[in-house]
């Protein structure tokens, strides 16, 4: 059995993606800092007949994240799909002229060190399978830098570059890398940004396997 690993799993988008991939037969591994929240999501998925487990880890601690993904693969099967979608901290979003070099440590740990550690951990397994999907989920500042959100704008740009490099390098190995940019907020009931709608979009990216950057909605939405 292969699994989907959702890094940054929460009760909104993470749980929706877990349900969508779980319906297709994937075992679901959820990674986030809060064990209690993970347990609640796992219980809800189990009630729907989906095999799921939670693995607590802080994405700003690369070794901790890699170890969680290693345990996940051991418990649920090789990670065939990795989704990296933790929600950035509010203190990453300072105006650019108020952002010093120390203010960028957190965003870079969150959006560069974390993704690199996650990808490096799961990539050997994907190569053994001969297939895989890596999905990066980012806010609108990944596409258009925002002067009031300097930390995420800078770190998302680096994450985007890393993802694009992976996309180009791994396509020939049957491993698809894509980014979904979600402008604004994820909103229940929204035609394009409801969690279940976004989960379907991510499932489609996994299945159709074309292009790197995709948009959930218009950038000015």
XYZ file of N, CA and C in Angstrom:
663
model
N 0.851 -1.205 0.000
C 0.000 0.000 0.000
C 0.876 1.240 0.000
N 0.441 2.261 -0.729
C 1.129 3.547 -0.681
C 0.260 4.548 0.066
N 0.861 5.663 0.419
C 0.170 6.613 1.278
C 0.284 8.023 0.737
N -0.580 8.899 1.260
C -0.468 10.332 1.049
C -0.052 10.946 2.379
N 0.959 11.797 2.353
C 1.413 12.502 3.544
C 1.025 13.959 3.416
N 0.275 14.459 4.385
C -0.193 15.845 4.367
C 0.516 16.586 5.493
N 1.481 17.412 5.131
C 2.281 18.151 6.113
C 1.620 19.505 6.350
N 1.305 19.768 7.618
C 0.559 20.970 7.951
C -0.932 20.696 7.986
N -1.303 19.464 8.311
C -2.712 19.055 8.272
C -3.513 19.743 9.369
N -4.660 20.268 8.980
C -5.589 20.876 9.921
C -7.000 20.433 9.603
N -7.992 20.939 10.328
C -9.372 20.484 10.153
C -10.049 21.007 8.893
N -9.403 21.961 8.180
C -9.992 22.501 6.957
C -9.474 21.793 5.729
N -8.477 22.409 5.075
C -7.950 21.845 3.836
C -7.313 20.479 4.049
N -6.513 20.325 5.095
C -5.847 19.049 5.320
C -6.834 17.901 5.447
N -7.877 18.099 6.249
C -8.879 17.046 6.422
C -9.628 16.770 5.122
N -9.901 17.828 4.349
C -10.609 17.653 3.078
C -9.766 16.845 2.093
N -8.468 17.149 2.022
C -7.576 16.392 1.139
C -7.479 14.943 1.611
N -7.416 14.755 2.914
C -7.370 13.398 3.450
C -8.607 12.605 3.029
N -9.774 13.216 3.104
C -11.001 12.525 2.686
C -10.968 12.203 1.200
N -10.504 13.175 0.395
C -10.533 12.980 -1.062
C -9.589 11.859 -1.481
N -8.361 11.877 -0.967
C -7.416 10.819 -1.327
C -7.784 9.500 -0.656
N -8.326 9.578 0.554
C -8.752 8.366 1.241
C -9.839 7.622 0.487
N -10.741 8.364 -0.146
C -11.795 7.717 -0.942
C -11.223 6.951 -2.118
N -10.026 7.331 -2.538
C -9.382 6.645 -3.666
C -8.500 5.487 -3.212
N -8.540 5.183 -1.928
C -7.809 4.031 -1.429
C -6.469 4.322 -0.801
N -6.084 5.583 -0.717
C -4.818 5.927 -0.076
C -4.936 5.827 1.446
N -3.909 5.280 2.081
C -3.762 5.467 3.512
C -3.273 6.898 3.727
N -3.725 7.533 4.799
C -3.479 8.962 5.010
C -2.609 9.176 6.244
N -1.491 9.852 6.037
C -0.641 10.268 7.148
C -0.713 11.768 7.326
N -1.015 12.203 8.533
C -1.201 13.622 8.836
C -0.059 14.096 9.723
N 0.587 15.181 9.332
C 1.717 15.719 10.087
C 1.402 17.151 10.499
N 1.491 17.433 11.785
C 1.290 18.783 12.324
C 1.833 18.793 13.745
N 1.917 19.976 14.344
C 2.492 20.082 15.686
C 1.560 19.583 16.778
N 0.261 19.784 16.606
C -0.717 19.569 17.678
C -1.263 18.137 17.637
N -0.805 17.297 18.561
C -1.257 15.910 18.583
C -2.770 15.803 18.797
N -3.310 16.641 19.668
C -4.734 16.583 19.935
C -5.563 16.870 18.691
N -5.147 17.866 17.934
C -5.856 18.186 16.700
C -5.735 17.039 15.693
N -4.552 16.461 15.607
C -4.359 15.322 14.713
C -5.273 14.166 15.106
N -5.352 13.878 16.390
C -6.196 12.772 16.849
C -7.650 12.995 16.471
N -8.107 14.247 16.571
C -9.487 14.553 16.210
C -9.755 14.329 14.729
N -8.810 14.729 13.886
C -8.975 14.520 12.442
C -8.956 13.035 12.118
N -8.037 12.302 12.733
C -7.950 10.860 12.492
C -9.253 10.162 12.877
N -9.827 10.549 14.001
C -11.097 9.950 14.423
C -12.194 10.196 13.403
N -12.262 11.414 12.878
C -13.274 11.727 11.874
C -13.071 10.929 10.599
N -11.833 10.761 10.186
C -11.552 9.984 8.983
C -11.882 8.512 9.193
N -11.534 7.993 10.370
C -11.826 6.584 10.662
C -13.329 6.319 10.625
N -14.115 7.290 11.098
C -15.567 7.140 11.065
C -16.081 7.027 9.634
N -15.332 7.580 8.676
C -15.696 7.486 7.266
C -15.036 6.316 6.561
N -14.387 5.438 7.312
C -13.779 4.255 6.726
C -12.417 4.474 6.104
N -11.751 5.582 6.457
C -10.443 5.907 5.877
C -9.338 5.558 6.872
N -8.332 4.841 6.394
C -7.174 4.515 7.217
C -6.300 5.751 7.366
N -6.086 6.189 8.586
C -5.327 7.422 8.818
C -4.621 7.346 10.159
N -3.461 8.033 10.218
C -2.732 8.173 11.467
C -2.085 9.552 11.515
N -1.884 10.039 12.731
C -1.246 11.328 12.915
C 0.188 11.171 13.405
N 1.051 12.088 12.954
C 2.467 12.047 13.311
C 2.905 13.463 13.678
N 2.975 13.772 14.967
C 3.321 15.137 15.375
C 4.750 15.507 14.976
N 4.902 16.717 14.457
C 6.224 17.247 14.115
C 6.094 18.735 13.834
N 7.174 19.456 14.083
C 7.271 20.884 13.790
C 8.050 21.043 12.489
N 7.442 21.672 11.482
C 8.120 21.795 10.186
C 9.369 22.658 10.265
N 9.510 23.447 11.329
C 10.709 24.273 11.486
C 11.870 23.490 12.093
N 11.662 22.221 12.357
C 12.713 21.334 12.858
C 12.887 20.209 11.841
N 13.778 20.383 10.877
C 13.879 19.443 9.755
C 14.085 17.988 10.158
N 14.929 17.735 11.148
C 15.151 16.348 11.557
C 13.896 15.742 12.161
N 13.151 16.537 12.901
C 11.906 16.074 13.496
C 10.879 15.749 12.404
N 10.811 16.608 11.404
C 9.880 16.389 10.301
C 10.266 15.133 9.514
N 11.541 14.987 9.214
C 11.993 13.812 8.465
C 11.693 12.533 9.242
N 11.907 12.562 10.561
C 11.641 11.380 11.376
C 10.158 11.034 11.372
N 9.298 12.054 11.423
C 7.853 11.800 11.379
C 7.453 11.166 10.056
N 8.019 11.645 8.962
C 7.696 11.071 7.656
C 8.240 9.650 7.518
N 9.368 9.382 8.142
C 9.902 8.028 8.149
C 8.955 7.091 8.893
N 8.456 7.513 10.054
C 7.500 6.694 10.806
C 6.214 6.506 10.017
N 5.790 7.561 9.340
C 4.568 7.505 8.535
C 4.677 6.429 7.458
N 5.783 6.446 6.720
C 5.964 5.461 5.653
C 6.038 4.047 6.221
N 6.674 3.891 7.374
C 6.765 2.574 7.988
C 5.418 2.045 8.424
N 4.540 2.950 8.858
C 3.233 2.529 9.365
C 2.184 2.372 8.274
N 2.257 3.218 7.241
C 1.162 3.289 6.263
C 1.561 2.908 4.847
N 2.837 2.734 4.595
C 3.284 2.422 3.245
C 4.027 3.589 2.635
N 4.785 3.295 1.602
C 5.597 4.301 0.924
C 4.780 5.532 0.570
N 5.338 6.708 0.817
C 4.639 7.954 0.483
C 4.667 8.142 -1.034
N 3.496 8.035 -1.637
C 3.364 8.271 -3.076
C 3.017 9.723 -3.368
N 2.302 10.356 -2.447
C 1.906 11.756 -2.605
C 2.306 12.519 -1.347
N 3.049 13.589 -1.544
C 3.412 14.495 -0.452
C 2.756 15.837 -0.705
N 1.986 16.311 0.255
C 1.444 17.668 0.193
C 2.083 18.489 1.305
N 2.681 19.617 0.937
C 3.285 20.515 1.925
C 2.432 21.772 1.985
N 1.690 21.938 3.081
C 0.710 23.033 3.127
C 0.483 23.595 4.526
N 1.520 23.752 5.350
C 1.294 24.376 6.651
C 0.928 25.851 6.498
N 0.149 26.350 7.432
C -0.280 27.756 7.396
C 0.789 28.618 8.066
N 1.302 29.646 7.378
C 2.368 30.481 7.958
C 1.921 31.224 9.211
N 2.860 31.483 10.091
C 2.582 32.251 11.301
C 2.298 33.715 10.935
N 1.471 34.337 11.722
C 1.154 35.753 11.476
C 2.380 36.657 11.609
N 3.316 36.276 12.486
C 4.468 37.158 12.680
C 5.470 37.072 11.534
N 5.196 36.238 10.524
C 6.014 36.228 9.314
C 5.625 37.374 8.382
N 4.507 38.013 8.663
C 3.912 38.958 7.715
C 4.126 40.398 8.170
N 5.377 40.811 8.245
C 5.716 42.182 8.607
C 5.916 43.017 7.341
N 5.701 44.328 7.430
C 6.011 45.192 6.281
C 7.487 45.085 5.913
N 7.797 45.258 4.654
C 9.148 45.003 4.180
C 10.184 45.912 4.857
N 9.836 47.168 5.123
C 10.811 48.079 5.730
C 10.988 47.826 7.228
N 10.102 47.026 7.806
C 10.218 46.652 9.219
C 10.796 45.248 9.384
N 11.232 44.646 8.291
C 11.711 43.265 8.319
C 13.231 43.234 8.290
N 13.810 42.798 9.400
C 15.260 42.643 9.469
C 15.668 41.217 9.145
N 16.965 40.969 9.124
C 17.418 39.634 8.723
C 16.951 38.557 9.705
N 16.884 38.894 10.985
C 16.430 37.897 11.958
C 14.956 37.552 11.774
N 14.186 38.490 11.236
C 12.763 38.238 11.003
C 12.534 37.224 9.883
N 13.563 36.956 9.099
C 13.419 36.015 7.992
C 13.787 34.584 8.370
N 14.335 34.404 9.572
C 14.734 33.053 9.984
C 13.521 32.123 10.013
N 12.460 32.543 10.687
C 11.261 31.708 10.787
C 10.650 31.371 9.432
N 10.385 32.385 8.597
C 9.817 32.085 7.281
C 10.673 31.140 6.442
N 11.995 31.313 6.487
C 12.866 30.443 5.695
C 12.858 29.022 6.260
N 12.884 28.887 7.584
C 12.775 27.548 8.171
C 11.469 26.882 7.752
N 10.413 27.666 7.753
C 9.064 27.167 7.499
C 8.859 26.787 6.034
N 9.328 27.639 5.123
C 8.986 27.484 3.705
C 10.136 27.005 2.828
N 11.323 26.840 3.400
C 12.457 26.321 2.618
C 13.027 25.070 3.284
N 13.509 25.203 4.523
C 14.096 24.040 5.184
C 13.061 22.918 5.339
N 11.838 23.272 5.703
C 10.797 22.256 5.883
C 10.505 21.482 4.609
N 10.196 22.181 3.502
C 9.932 21.455 2.259
C 11.108 20.614 1.782
N 12.315 21.153 1.904
C 13.479 20.396 1.448
C 13.632 19.125 2.279
N 13.488 19.239 3.595
C 13.597 18.060 4.455
C 12.529 17.029 4.108
N 11.301 17.495 3.861
C 10.207 16.576 3.537
C 10.463 15.861 2.216
N 10.838 16.620 1.208
C 11.073 16.027 -0.113
C 12.228 15.032 -0.054
N 13.315 15.410 0.588
C 14.462 14.512 0.661
C 14.121 13.211 1.378
N 13.200 13.284 2.327
C 12.814 12.083 3.067
C 11.969 11.139 2.214
N 11.033 11.678 1.435
C 10.098 10.804 0.703
C 10.567 10.453 -0.704
N 11.503 11.208 -1.250
C 11.898 10.999 -2.646
C 12.464 9.601 -2.925
N 13.313 9.032 -2.075
C 13.798 7.683 -2.374
C 12.671 6.664 -2.530
N 11.647 6.769 -1.702
C 10.513 5.853 -1.815
C 9.744 6.033 -3.113
N 9.550 7.280 -3.519
C 8.876 7.541 -4.785
C 9.676 6.965 -5.948
N 10.986 7.103 -5.874
C 11.832 6.562 -6.940
C 11.731 5.034 -6.982
N 11.639 4.395 -5.836
C 11.477 2.941 -5.829
C 10.129 2.545 -6.443
N 9.088 3.338 -6.155
C 7.773 3.068 -6.747
C 7.761 3.324 -8.252
N 8.620 4.262 -8.677
C 8.601 4.676 -10.077
C 7.513 5.682 -10.384
N 6.960 6.286 -9.327
C 5.907 7.289 -9.496
C 5.785 8.084 -8.204
N 5.156 9.250 -8.309
C 4.920 10.055 -7.123
C 4.432 11.437 -7.498
N 3.886 12.127 -6.516
C 3.409 13.498 -6.696
C 3.810 14.318 -5.480
N 4.343 15.498 -5.730
C 4.684 16.447 -4.667
C 3.888 17.712 -4.917
N 3.082 18.104 -3.944
C 2.189 19.248 -4.085
C 2.550 20.320 -3.058
N 2.885 21.503 -3.539
C 3.124 22.654 -2.672
C 1.883 23.542 -2.708
N 1.405 23.947 -1.556
C 0.239 24.827 -1.461
C 0.681 26.132 -0.807
N 0.457 27.240 -1.506
C 0.918 28.552 -1.025
C -0.158 29.608 -1.186
N 0.025 30.714 -0.462
C -0.850 31.864 -0.621
C -0.453 32.708 -1.815
N -1.239 33.753 -2.058
C -1.050 34.583 -3.243
C 0.293 35.289 -3.319
N 0.948 35.524 -2.153
C 2.232 36.216 -2.181
C 3.333 35.350 -2.788
N 3.057 34.071 -3.026
C 4.014 33.233 -3.752
C 4.123 33.668 -5.205
N 3.042 34.261 -5.721
C 3.013 34.691 -7.120
C 3.247 36.192 -7.257
N 2.687 36.964 -6.344
C 2.830 38.426 -6.369
C 3.294 38.882 -4.984
N 4.552 39.286 -4.825
C 5.049 39.711 -3.510
C 4.205 40.849 -2.944
N 3.962 40.792 -1.631
C 3.130 41.800 -0.969
C 4.003 42.593 0.000
N 4.069 43.924 -0.123
C 4.982 44.712 0.722
C 4.658 44.666 2.206
N 3.431 44.282 2.562
C 3.064 44.182 3.967
C 3.267 42.765 4.512
N 3.695 41.851 3.659
C 3.894 40.454 4.065
C 5.251 39.992 3.558
N 6.279 40.676 3.999
C 7.603 40.457 3.420
C 8.123 39.051 3.687
N 7.952 38.556 4.907
C 8.499 37.249 5.245
C 7.969 36.142 4.363
N 6.645 36.080 4.240
C 6.069 35.026 3.404
C 6.373 35.276 1.928
N 6.371 36.520 1.507
C 6.669 36.811 0.102
C 8.058 36.313 -0.279
N 9.033 36.576 0.574
C 10.405 36.167 0.288
C 10.552 34.648 0.379
N 10.011 34.066 1.451
C 10.157 32.625 1.651
C 9.351 31.820 0.640
N 8.144 32.280 0.309
C 7.351 31.581 -0.713
C 8.037 31.626 -2.073
N 8.729 32.736 -2.365
C 9.454 32.817 -3.632
C 10.539 31.745 -3.687
N 11.236 31.556 -2.579
C 12.263 30.517 -2.530
C 11.649 29.127 -2.630
N 10.537 28.908 -1.930
C 9.846 27.615 -2.004
C 9.368 27.335 -3.423
N 8.849 28.376 -4.079
C 8.385 28.226 -5.461
C 9.528 27.849 -6.394
N 10.677 28.508 -6.205
C 11.834 28.194 -7.041
C 12.263 26.746 -6.830
N 12.298 26.311 -5.591
C 12.669 24.928 -5.285
C 11.696 23.960 -5.954
N 10.405 24.241 -5.814
C 9.410 23.370 -6.421
C 9.539 23.305 -7.931
N 9.790 24.460 -8.545
C 9.910 24.491 -10.007
C 11.134 23.705 -10.460
N 12.223 23.819 -9.732
C 13.421 23.043 -10.052
C 13.136 21.542 -9.952
N 12.420 21.154 -8.909
C 12.042 19.746 -8.761
C 11.160 19.293 -9.917
N 10.205 20.142 -10.278
C 9.307 19.815 -11.394
C 10.103 19.487 -12.652
N 11.057 20.327 -12.962
C 11.846 20.125 -14.180
C 12.747 18.898 -14.075
N 13.310 18.695 -12.900
C 14.278 17.609 -12.732
C 13.632 16.231 -12.640
N 12.450 16.134 -12.015
C 11.867 14.834 -11.702
C 10.826 14.339 -12.704
N 10.416 15.203 -13.622
C 9.361 14.805 -14.562
C 9.722 13.529 -15.314
N 10.982 13.393 -15.698
C 11.405 12.223 -16.451
C 11.430 10.945 -15.639
N 11.267 11.056 -14.325
C 11.266 9.877 -13.458
C 9.859 9.469 -13.044
N 8.852 10.101 -13.626
C 7.480 9.764 -13.265
C 7.005 10.412 -11.983
N 7.733 11.426 -11.515
C 7.368 12.132 -10.288
C 6.940 13.541 -10.662
N 5.688 13.857 -10.399
C 5.125 15.149 -10.787
C 5.165 16.106 -9.602
N 5.633 17.316 -9.846
C 5.696 18.352 -8.814
C 4.849 19.530 -9.269
N 3.933 19.973 -8.413
C 3.035 21.071 -8.774
C 2.828 21.980 -7.576
N 2.447 23.205 -7.880
C 2.141 24.196 -6.845
C 0.729 24.716 -7.076
N -0.051 24.784 -5.993
C -1.362 25.415 -6.045
C -1.301 26.700 -5.235
N -1.524 27.823 -5.899
C -1.557 29.132 -5.244
C -3.010 29.454 -4.920
N -3.268 29.732 -3.641
C -4.627 30.049 -3.186
C -4.648 31.502 -2.735
N -5.121 32.418 -3.564
C -5.195 33.825 -3.157
C -6.244 34.020 -2.057
N -5.971 34.928 -1.140
C -6.959 35.220 -0.105
C -7.093 34.075 0.878
N -8.299 33.904 1.417
C -8.527 32.910 2.461
C -9.329 31.719 1.935
N -9.079 30.575 2.536
C -9.891 29.388 2.268
C -11.215 29.581 2.981
N -12.320 29.430 2.251
C -13.630 29.791 2.805
C -14.656 28.706 2.504
N -15.263 28.174 3.552
C -16.324 27.189 3.370
C -17.460 27.793 2.547
N -17.907 27.069 1.556
C -19.002 27.520 0.712
C -18.570 28.321 -0.499
N -17.295 28.731 -0.556
C -16.803 29.489 -1.710
C -16.737 28.573 -2.929
N -17.080 29.107 -4.091
C -17.144 28.286 -5.301
C -15.812 27.658 -5.673
N -14.706 28.353 -5.367
C -13.391 27.843 -5.767
C -12.439 27.613 -4.599
N -12.769 28.191 -3.422
C -11.847 28.089 -2.286
C -12.445 27.394 -1.069
N -13.540 26.676 -1.272
C -14.042 25.797 -0.231
C -13.039 24.649 -0.055
N -12.799 24.169 1.163
C -11.816 23.098 1.341
C -12.054 21.873 0.464
N -13.306 21.457 0.321
C -13.576 20.275 -0.505
C -13.309 20.557 -1.984
N -13.585 21.772 -2.424
C -13.297 22.139 -3.813
C -11.788 22.144 -4.050
N -11.046 22.707 -3.108
C -9.587 22.734 -3.224
C -9.013 21.319 -3.181
N -9.594 20.464 -2.352
C -9.141 19.070 -2.300
C -9.331 18.387 -3.647
N -10.442 18.664 -4.295
C -10.660 18.104 -5.624
C -9.648 18.665 -6.622
N -9.346 19.953 -6.505
C -8.334 20.558 -7.385
C -6.993 19.861 -7.210
N -6.608 19.598 -5.968
C -5.332 18.933 -5.707
C -5.353 17.492 -6.207
N -6.489 16.831 -6.075
C -6.601 15.480 -6.637
C -6.427 15.523 -8.158
N -7.012 16.520 -8.787
C -6.888 16.665 -10.242
C -5.440 16.923 -10.644
N -4.730 17.759 -9.877
C -3.311 17.990 -10.169
C -2.519 16.683 -10.082
N -2.848 15.878 -9.099
C -2.181 14.574 -8.956
C -2.486 13.663 -10.145
N -3.711 13.683 -10.618
C -4.117 12.769 -11.684
C -3.696 13.250 -13.074
N -3.835 14.546 -13.334
C -3.595 15.046 -14.695
C -2.122 15.322 -14.967
N -1.373 15.748 -13.959
C 0.087 15.765 -14.028
C 0.635 16.638 -15.161
N 0.201 17.868 -15.211
C 0.755 18.783 -16.210
C 0.982 20.156 -15.589
N 2.096 20.769 -15.947
C 2.410 22.118 -15.495
C 2.823 22.174 -14.038
N 3.501 23.258 -13.678
C 3.928 23.431 -12.296
C 2.963 24.304 -11.501
N 2.796 25.564 -11.896
C 1.998 26.488 -11.081
C 0.548 26.526 -11.540
N -0.350 26.436 -10.570
C -1.789 26.495 -10.838
C -2.415 27.438 -9.806
N -3.521 28.037 -10.176
C -4.193 29.009 -9.329
C -5.599 28.518 -8.947
N -5.906 28.603 -7.673
C -7.232 28.203 -7.221
C -8.283 29.249 -7.579
N -7.862 30.508 -7.714
C -8.788 31.601 -8.004
C -7.983 32.760 -8.575
N -8.684 33.803 -9.003
C -7.998 34.984 -9.513
C -7.157 35.608 -8.397
N -6.019 36.173 -8.767
C -5.121 36.716 -7.760
C -5.701 37.892 -6.993
N -6.633 38.608 -7.579
C -7.225 39.753 -6.893
C -8.483 39.378 -6.123
N -8.719 38.078 -5.952
C -9.940 37.650 -5.251
C -9.776 37.769 -3.749
